[in-house]
PDB file of C-alpha atoms in Angstrom:
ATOM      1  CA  UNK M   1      14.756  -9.413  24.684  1.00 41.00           C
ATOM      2  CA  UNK M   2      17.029  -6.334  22.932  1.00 46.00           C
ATOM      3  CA  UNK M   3      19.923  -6.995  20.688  1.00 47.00           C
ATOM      4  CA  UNK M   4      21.532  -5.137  24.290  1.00 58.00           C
ATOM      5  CA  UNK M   5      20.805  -8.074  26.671  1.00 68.00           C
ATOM      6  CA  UNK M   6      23.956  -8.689  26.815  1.00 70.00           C
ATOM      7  CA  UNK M   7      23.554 -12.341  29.273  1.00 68.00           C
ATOM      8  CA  UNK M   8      21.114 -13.972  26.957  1.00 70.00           C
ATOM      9  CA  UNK M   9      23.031 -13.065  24.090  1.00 75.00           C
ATOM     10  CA  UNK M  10      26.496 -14.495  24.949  1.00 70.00           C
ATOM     11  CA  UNK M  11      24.662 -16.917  27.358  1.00 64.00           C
ATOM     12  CA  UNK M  12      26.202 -20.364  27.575  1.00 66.00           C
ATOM     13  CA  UNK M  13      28.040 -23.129  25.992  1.00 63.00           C
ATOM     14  CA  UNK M  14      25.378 -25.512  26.997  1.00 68.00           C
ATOM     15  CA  UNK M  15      22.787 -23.583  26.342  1.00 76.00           C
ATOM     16  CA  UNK M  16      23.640 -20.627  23.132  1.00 81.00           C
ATOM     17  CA  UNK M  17      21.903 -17.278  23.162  1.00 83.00           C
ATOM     18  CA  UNK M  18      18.242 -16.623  20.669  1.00 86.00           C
ATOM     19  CA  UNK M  19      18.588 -13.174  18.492  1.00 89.00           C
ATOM     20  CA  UNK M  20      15.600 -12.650  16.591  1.00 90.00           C
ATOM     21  CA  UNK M  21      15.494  -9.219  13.870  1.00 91.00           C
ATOM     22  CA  UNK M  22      11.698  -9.244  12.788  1.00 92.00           C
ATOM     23  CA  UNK M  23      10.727  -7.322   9.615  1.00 93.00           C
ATOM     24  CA  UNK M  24      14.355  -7.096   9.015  1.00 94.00           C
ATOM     25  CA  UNK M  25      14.100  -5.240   5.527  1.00 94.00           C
ATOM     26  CA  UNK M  26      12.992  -2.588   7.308  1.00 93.00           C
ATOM     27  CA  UNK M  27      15.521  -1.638   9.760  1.00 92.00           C
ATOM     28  CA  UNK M  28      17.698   1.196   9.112  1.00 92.00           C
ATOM     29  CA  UNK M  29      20.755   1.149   6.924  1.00 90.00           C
ATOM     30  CA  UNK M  30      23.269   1.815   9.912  1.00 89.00           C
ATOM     31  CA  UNK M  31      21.284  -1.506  11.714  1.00 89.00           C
ATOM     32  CA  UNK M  32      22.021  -3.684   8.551  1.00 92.00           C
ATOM     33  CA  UNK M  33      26.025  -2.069   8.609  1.00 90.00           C
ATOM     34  CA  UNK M  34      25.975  -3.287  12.277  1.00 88.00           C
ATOM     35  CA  UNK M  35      24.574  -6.644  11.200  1.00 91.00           C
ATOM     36  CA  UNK M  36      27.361  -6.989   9.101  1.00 92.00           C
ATOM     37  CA  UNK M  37      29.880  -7.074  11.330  1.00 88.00           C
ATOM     38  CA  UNK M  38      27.900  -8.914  13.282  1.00 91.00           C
ATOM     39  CA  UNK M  39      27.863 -11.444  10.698  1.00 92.00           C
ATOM     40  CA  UNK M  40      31.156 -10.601  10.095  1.00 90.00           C
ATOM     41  CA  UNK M  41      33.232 -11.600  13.123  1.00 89.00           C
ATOM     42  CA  UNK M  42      30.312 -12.097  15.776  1.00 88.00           C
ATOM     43  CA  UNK M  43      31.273  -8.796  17.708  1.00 88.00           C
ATOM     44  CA  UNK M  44      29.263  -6.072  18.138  1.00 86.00           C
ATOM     45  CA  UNK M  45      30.156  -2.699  20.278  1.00 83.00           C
ATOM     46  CA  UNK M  46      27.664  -0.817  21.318  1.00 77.00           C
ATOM     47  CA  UNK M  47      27.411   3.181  20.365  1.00 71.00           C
ATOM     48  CA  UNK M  48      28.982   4.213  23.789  1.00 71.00           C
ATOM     49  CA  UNK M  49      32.320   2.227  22.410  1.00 67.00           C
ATOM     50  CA  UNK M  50      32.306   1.092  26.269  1.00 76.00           C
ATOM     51  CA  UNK M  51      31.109  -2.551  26.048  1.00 81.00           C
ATOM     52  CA  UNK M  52      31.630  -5.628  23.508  1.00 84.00           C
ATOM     53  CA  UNK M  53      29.074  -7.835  22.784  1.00 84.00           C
ATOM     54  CA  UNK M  54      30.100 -11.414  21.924  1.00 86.00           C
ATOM     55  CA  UNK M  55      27.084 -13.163  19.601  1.00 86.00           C
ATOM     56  CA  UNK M  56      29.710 -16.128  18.505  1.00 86.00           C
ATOM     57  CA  UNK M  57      27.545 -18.507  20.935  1.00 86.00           C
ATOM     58  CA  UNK M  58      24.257 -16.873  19.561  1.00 87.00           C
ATOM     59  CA  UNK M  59      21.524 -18.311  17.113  1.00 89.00           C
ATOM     60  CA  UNK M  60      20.737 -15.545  14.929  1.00 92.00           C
ATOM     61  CA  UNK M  61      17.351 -15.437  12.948  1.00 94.00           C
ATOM     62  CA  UNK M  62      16.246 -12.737  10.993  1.00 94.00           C
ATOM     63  CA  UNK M  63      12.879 -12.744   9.640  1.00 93.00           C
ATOM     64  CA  UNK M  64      11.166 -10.869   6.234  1.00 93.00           C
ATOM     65  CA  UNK M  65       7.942 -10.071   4.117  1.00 90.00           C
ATOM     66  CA  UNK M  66      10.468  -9.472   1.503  1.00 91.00           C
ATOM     67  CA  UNK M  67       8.401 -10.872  -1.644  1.00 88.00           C
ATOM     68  CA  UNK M  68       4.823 -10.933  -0.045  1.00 83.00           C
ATOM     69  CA  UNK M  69       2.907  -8.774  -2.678  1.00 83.00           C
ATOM     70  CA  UNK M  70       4.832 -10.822  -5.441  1.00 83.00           C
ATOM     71  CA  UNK M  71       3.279 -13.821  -4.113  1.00 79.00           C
ATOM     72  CA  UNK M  72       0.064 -12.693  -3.689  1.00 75.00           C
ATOM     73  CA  UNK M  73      -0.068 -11.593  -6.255  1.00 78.00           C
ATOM     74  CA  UNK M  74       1.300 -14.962  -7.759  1.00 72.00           C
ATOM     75  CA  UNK M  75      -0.953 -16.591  -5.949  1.00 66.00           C
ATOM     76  CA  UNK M  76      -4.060 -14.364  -7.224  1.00 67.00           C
ATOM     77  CA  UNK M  77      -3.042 -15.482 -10.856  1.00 67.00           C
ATOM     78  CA  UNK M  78      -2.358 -18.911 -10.291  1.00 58.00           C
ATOM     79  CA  UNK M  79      -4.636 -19.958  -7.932  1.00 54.00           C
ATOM     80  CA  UNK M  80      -7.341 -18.515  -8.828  1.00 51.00           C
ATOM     81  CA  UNK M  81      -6.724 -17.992 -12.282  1.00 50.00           C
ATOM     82  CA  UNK M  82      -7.129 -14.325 -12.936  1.00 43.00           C
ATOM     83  CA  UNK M  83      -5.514 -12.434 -14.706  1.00 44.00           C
ATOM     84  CA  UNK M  84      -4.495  -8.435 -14.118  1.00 45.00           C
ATOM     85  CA  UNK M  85      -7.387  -6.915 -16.505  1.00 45.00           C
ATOM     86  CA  UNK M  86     -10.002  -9.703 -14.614  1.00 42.00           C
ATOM     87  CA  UNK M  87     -11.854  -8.524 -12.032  1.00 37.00           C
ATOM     88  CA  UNK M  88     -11.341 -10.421  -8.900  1.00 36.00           C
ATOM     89  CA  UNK M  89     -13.790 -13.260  -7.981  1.00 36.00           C
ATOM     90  CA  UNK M  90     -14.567 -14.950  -4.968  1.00 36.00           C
ATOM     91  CA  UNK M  91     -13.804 -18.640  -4.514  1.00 39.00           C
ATOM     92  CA  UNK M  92     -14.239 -20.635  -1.600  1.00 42.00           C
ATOM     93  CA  UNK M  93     -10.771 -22.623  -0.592  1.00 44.00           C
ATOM     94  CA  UNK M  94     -12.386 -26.390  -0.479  1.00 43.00           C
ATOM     95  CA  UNK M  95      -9.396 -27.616   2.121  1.00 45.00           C
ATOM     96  CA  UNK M  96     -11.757 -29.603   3.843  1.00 40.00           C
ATOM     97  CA  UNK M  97     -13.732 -31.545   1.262  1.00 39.00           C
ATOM     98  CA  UNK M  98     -10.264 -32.468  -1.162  1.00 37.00           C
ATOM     99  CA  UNK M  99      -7.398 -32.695   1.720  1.00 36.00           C
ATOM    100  CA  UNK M 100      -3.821 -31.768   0.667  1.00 36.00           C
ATOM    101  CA  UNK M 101      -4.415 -31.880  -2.916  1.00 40.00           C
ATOM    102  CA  UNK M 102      -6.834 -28.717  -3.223  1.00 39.00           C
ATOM    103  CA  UNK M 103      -3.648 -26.856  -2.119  1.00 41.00           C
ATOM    104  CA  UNK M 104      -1.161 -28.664  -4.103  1.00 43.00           C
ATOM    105  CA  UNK M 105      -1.609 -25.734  -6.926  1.00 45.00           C
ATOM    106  CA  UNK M 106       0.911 -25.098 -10.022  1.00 44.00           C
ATOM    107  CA  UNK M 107       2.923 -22.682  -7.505  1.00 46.00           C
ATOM    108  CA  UNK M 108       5.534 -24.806  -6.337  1.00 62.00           C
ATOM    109  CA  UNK M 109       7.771 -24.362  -2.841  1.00 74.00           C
ATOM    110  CA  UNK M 110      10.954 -24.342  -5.669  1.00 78.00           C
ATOM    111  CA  UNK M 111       8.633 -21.417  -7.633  1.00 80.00           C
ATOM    112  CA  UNK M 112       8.223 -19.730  -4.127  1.00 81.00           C
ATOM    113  CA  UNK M 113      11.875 -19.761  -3.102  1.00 84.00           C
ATOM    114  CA  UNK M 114      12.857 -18.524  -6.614  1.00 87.00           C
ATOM    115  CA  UNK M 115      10.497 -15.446  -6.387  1.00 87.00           C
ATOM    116  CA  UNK M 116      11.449 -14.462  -2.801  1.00 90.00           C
ATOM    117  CA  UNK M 117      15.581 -15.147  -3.612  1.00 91.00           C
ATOM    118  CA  UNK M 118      15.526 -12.883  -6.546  1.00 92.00           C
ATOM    119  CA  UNK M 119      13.728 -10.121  -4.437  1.00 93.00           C
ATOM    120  CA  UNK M 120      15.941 -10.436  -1.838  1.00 94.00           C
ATOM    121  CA  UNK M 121      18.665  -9.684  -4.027  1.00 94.00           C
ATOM    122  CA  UNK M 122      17.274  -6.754  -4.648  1.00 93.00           C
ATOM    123  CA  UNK M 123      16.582  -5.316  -0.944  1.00 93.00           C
ATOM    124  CA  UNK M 124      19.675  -6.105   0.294  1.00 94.00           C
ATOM    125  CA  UNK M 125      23.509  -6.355  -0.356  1.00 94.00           C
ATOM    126  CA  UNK M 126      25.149  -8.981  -1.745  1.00 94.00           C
ATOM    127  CA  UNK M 127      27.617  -8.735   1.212  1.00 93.00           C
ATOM    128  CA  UNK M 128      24.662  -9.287   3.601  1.00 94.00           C
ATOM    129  CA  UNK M 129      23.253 -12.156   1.967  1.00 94.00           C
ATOM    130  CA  UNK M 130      26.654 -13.808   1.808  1.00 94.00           C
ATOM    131  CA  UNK M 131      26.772 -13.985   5.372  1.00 93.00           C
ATOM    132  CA  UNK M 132      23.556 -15.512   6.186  1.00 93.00           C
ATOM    133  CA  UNK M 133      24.175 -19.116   6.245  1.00 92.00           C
ATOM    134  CA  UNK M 134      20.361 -20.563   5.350  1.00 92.00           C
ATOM    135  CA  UNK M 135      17.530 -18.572   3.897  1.00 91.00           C
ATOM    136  CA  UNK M 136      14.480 -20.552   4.178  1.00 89.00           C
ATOM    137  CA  UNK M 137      11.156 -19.952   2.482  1.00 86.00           C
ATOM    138  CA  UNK M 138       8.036 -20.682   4.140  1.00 81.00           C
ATOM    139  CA  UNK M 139       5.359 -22.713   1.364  1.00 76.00           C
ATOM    140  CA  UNK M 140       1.544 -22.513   1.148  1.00 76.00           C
ATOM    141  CA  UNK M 141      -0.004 -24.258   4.261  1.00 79.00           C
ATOM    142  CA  UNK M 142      -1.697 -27.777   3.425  1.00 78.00           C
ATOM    143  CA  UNK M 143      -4.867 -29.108   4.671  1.00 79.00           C
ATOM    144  CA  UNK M 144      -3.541 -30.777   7.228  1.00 84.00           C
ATOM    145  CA  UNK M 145      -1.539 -27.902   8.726  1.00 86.00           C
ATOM    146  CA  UNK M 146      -4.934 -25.162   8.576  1.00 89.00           C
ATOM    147  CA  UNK M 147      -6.490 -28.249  10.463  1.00 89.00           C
ATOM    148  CA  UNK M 148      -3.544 -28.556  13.167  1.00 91.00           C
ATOM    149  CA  UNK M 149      -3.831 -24.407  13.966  1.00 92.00           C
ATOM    150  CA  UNK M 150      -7.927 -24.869  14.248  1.00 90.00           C
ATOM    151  CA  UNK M 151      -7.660 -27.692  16.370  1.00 90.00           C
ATOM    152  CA  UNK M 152      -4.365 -25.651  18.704  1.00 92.00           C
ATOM    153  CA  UNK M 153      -6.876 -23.105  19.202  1.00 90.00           C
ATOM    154  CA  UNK M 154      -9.617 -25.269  20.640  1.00 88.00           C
ATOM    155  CA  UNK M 155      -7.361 -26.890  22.583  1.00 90.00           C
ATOM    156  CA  UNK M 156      -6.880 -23.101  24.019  1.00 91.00           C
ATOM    157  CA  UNK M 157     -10.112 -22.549  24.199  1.00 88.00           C
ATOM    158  CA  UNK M 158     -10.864 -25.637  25.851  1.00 85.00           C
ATOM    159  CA  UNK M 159      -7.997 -25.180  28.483  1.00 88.00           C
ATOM    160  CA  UNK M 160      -9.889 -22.006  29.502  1.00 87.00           C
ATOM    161  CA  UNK M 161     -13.193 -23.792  29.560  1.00 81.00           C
ATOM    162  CA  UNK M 162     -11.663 -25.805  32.401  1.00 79.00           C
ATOM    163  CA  UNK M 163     -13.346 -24.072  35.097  1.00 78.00           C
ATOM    164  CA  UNK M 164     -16.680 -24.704  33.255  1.00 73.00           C
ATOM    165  CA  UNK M 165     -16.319 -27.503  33.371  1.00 73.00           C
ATOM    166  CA  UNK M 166     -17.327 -27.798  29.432  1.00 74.00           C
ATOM    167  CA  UNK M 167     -15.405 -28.837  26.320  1.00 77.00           C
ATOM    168  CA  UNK M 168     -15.901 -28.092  22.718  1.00 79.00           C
ATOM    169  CA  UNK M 169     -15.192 -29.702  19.662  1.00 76.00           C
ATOM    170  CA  UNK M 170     -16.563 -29.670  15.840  1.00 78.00           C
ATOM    171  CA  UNK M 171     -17.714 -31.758  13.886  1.00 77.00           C
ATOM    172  CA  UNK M 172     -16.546 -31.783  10.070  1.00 79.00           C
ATOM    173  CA  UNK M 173     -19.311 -29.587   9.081  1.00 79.00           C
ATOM    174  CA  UNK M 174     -17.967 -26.778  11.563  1.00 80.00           C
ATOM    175  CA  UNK M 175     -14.649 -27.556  11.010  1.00 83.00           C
ATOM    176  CA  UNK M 176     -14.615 -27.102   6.837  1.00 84.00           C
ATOM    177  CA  UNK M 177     -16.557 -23.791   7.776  1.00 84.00           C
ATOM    178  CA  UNK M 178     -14.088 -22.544  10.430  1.00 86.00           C
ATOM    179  CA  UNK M 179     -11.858 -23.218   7.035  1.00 86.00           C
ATOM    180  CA  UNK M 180     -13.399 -21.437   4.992  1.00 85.00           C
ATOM    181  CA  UNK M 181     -14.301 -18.010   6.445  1.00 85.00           C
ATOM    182  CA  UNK M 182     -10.969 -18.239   8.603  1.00 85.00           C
ATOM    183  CA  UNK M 183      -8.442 -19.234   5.848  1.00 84.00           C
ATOM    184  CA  UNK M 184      -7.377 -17.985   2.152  1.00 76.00           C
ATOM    185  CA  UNK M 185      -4.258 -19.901   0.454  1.00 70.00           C
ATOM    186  CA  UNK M 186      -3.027 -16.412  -0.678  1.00 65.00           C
ATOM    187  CA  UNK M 187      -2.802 -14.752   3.001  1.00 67.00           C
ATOM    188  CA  UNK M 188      -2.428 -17.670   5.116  1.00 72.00           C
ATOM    189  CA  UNK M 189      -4.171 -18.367   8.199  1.00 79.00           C
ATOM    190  CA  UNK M 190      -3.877 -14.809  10.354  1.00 79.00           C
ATOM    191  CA  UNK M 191      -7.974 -14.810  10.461  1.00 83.00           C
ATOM    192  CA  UNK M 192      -8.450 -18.425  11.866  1.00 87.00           C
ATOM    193  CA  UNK M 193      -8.201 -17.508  15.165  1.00 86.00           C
ATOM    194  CA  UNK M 194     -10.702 -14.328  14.629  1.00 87.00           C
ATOM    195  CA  UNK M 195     -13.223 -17.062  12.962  1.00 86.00           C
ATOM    196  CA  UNK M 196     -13.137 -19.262  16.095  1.00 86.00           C
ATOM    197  CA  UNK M 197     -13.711 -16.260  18.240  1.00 86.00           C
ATOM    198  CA  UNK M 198     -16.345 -14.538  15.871  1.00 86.00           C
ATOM    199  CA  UNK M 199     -18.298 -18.270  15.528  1.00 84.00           C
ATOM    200  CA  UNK M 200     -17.162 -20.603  18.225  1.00 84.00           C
ATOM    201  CA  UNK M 201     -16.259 -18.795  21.216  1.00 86.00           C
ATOM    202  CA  UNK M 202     -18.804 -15.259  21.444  1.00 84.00           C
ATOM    203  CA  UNK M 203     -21.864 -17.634  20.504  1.00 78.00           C
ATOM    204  CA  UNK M 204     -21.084 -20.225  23.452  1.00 81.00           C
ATOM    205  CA  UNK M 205     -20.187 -17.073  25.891  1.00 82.00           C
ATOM    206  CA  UNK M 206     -23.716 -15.878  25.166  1.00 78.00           C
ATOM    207  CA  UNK M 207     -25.091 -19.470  25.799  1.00 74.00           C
ATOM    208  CA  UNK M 208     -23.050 -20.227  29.097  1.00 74.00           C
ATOM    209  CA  UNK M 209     -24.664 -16.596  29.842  1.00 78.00           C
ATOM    210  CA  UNK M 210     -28.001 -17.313  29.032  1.00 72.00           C
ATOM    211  CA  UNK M 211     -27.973 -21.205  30.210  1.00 61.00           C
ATOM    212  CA  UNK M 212     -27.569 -22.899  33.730  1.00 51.00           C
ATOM    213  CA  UNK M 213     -24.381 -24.338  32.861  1.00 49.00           C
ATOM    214  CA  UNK M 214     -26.116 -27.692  35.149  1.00 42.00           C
ATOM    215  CA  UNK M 215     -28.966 -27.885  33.025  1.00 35.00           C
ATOM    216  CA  UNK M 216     -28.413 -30.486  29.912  1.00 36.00           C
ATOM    217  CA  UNK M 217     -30.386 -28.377  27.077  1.00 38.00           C
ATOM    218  CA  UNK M 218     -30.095 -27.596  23.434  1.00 37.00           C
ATOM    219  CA  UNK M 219     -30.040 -24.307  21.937  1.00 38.00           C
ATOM    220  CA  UNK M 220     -30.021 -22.927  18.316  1.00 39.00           C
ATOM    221  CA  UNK M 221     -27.572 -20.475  16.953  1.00 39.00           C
ATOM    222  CA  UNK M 222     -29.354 -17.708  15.171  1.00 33.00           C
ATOM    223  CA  UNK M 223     -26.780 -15.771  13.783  1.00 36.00           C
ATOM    224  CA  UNK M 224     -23.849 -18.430  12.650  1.00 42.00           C
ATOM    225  CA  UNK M 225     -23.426 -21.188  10.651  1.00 46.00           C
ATOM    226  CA  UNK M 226     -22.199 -22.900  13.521  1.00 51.00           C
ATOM    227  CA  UNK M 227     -21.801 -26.798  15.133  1.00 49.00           C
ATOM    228  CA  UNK M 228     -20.422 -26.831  18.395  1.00 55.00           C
ATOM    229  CA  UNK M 229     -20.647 -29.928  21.317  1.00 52.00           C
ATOM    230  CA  UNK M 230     -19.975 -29.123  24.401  1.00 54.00           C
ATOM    231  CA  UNK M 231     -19.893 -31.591  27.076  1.00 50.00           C
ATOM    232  CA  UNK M 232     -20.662 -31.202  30.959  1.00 49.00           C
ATOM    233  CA  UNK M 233     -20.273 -34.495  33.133  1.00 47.00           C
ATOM    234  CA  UNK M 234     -23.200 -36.674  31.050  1.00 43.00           C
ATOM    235  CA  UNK M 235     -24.773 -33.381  29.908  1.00 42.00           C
ATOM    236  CA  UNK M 236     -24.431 -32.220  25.851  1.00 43.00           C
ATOM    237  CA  UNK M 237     -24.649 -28.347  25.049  1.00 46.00           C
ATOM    238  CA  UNK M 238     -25.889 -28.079  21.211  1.00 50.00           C
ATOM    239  CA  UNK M 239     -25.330 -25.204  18.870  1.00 49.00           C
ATOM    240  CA  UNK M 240     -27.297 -26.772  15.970  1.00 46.00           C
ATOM    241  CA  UNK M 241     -27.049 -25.282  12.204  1.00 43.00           C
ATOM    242  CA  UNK M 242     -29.902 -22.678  11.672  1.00 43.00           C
ATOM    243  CA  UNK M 243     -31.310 -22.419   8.262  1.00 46.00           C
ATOM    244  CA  UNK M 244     -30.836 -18.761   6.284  1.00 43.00           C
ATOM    245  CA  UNK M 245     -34.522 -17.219   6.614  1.00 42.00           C
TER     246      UNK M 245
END
């Protein structure tokens, strides 16, 4: 949808209008004036001057990466404990082994929202922060919640295995590695979803290639660090952990 959809925008009482501004800092300065008045009044004409949109029965969210690299950088410091003249070091993330509490570190969500408030300040106006009514700041994801996007995925995955007639699922051992080549406390979880397709979902493709999907058979993984089940009526597929030679 574009902030000129004019229908879903002023939509209805029953059921308000969705305007969503992604990346916001980096519109223009004539979008943020707009937004303003927008804001403002919930009018906004468009540049012809012919037509008035009404956004006074619209939800308005505006998302930001205002404050990212302070984080991270936060995070690099905190978490891990380095400091600026330290050269960085690899640590693994351990969210499966300790639960919740290996990512209950010393930055706090209050820490967090004081960081990204203070460099909001500085991006933008304090006439258009003033009109925003909540600013909410995202925290680290726990355990639990890197666990609840793995296990979305599969269900994905799964949905497409359908006509397989297969499932997958992992057992711990998969799922703390799926963790912990897919997920890093200071960037969040953007490369889960290319770990399950990089270690769950091209190494079964090659077995359902290579298999008669009929056939109840194990197999060995050569290449990943992998466990997989799959099951087919009674049958079990196997990708079974491969020692490093």
């Amino acid at each position: 949808m574009t902030v000129l959809d004019k229908g879903k925008i002023e939509a209805s009482f029953s059921a308000p209008g969705i305007v969503l501004f992604d990346e916001v800092e980096k519109a223009s300065e004539t979008v943020i004036l707009t937004l303003l008045n927008v804001l403002d009044n919930g009018l906004m004409t468009v540049a012809s001057g012919q037509q008035v949109i009404n956004f006074r029965n619209a939800l308005i969210f505006m998302t930001s990466n205002v404050g990212v690299r302070e984080l991270q950088q936060f995070a690099k410091q905190e978490f891990l404990g380095l400091n600026e003249d330290e050269p960085p070091v690899r640590q693994e993330n351990h969210v499966g082994d300790h639960g919740a509490s290996a990512l209950t570190l010393r930055a706090t969500s209050e820490q967090n929202r004081k960081l990204i408030e203070t460099r909001l300040e500085e991006a933008f106006s304090p006439e258009f922060l003033n009109r925003i009514d909540t600013i909410i700041t995202f925290n680290w994801l726990t355990a639990e919640s890197v666990t609840a996007i793995i296990e979305m995925e599969l269900a994905r995955l799964n949905k497409r295995l359908q006509r397989h007639r297969c499932h997958i699922c992992l057992d711990d051992s998969a799922l703390s590695f799926i963790r912990d080549v897919g997920f890093d406390v200071r960037f969040g979880a953007r490369a889960l979803k290319r770990a399950i397709r990089r270690h769950v979902e091209i190494p079964l493709a090659d077995f359902l290639l290579d298999n008669q999907p009929h056939i109840s058979q194990s197999a060995e993984s050569v290449s990943e660090k992998i466990h997989l089940i799959g099951f087919r009526d009674h049958h079990t597929i196997r990708f079974r952990e491969t020692e490093a030679e």
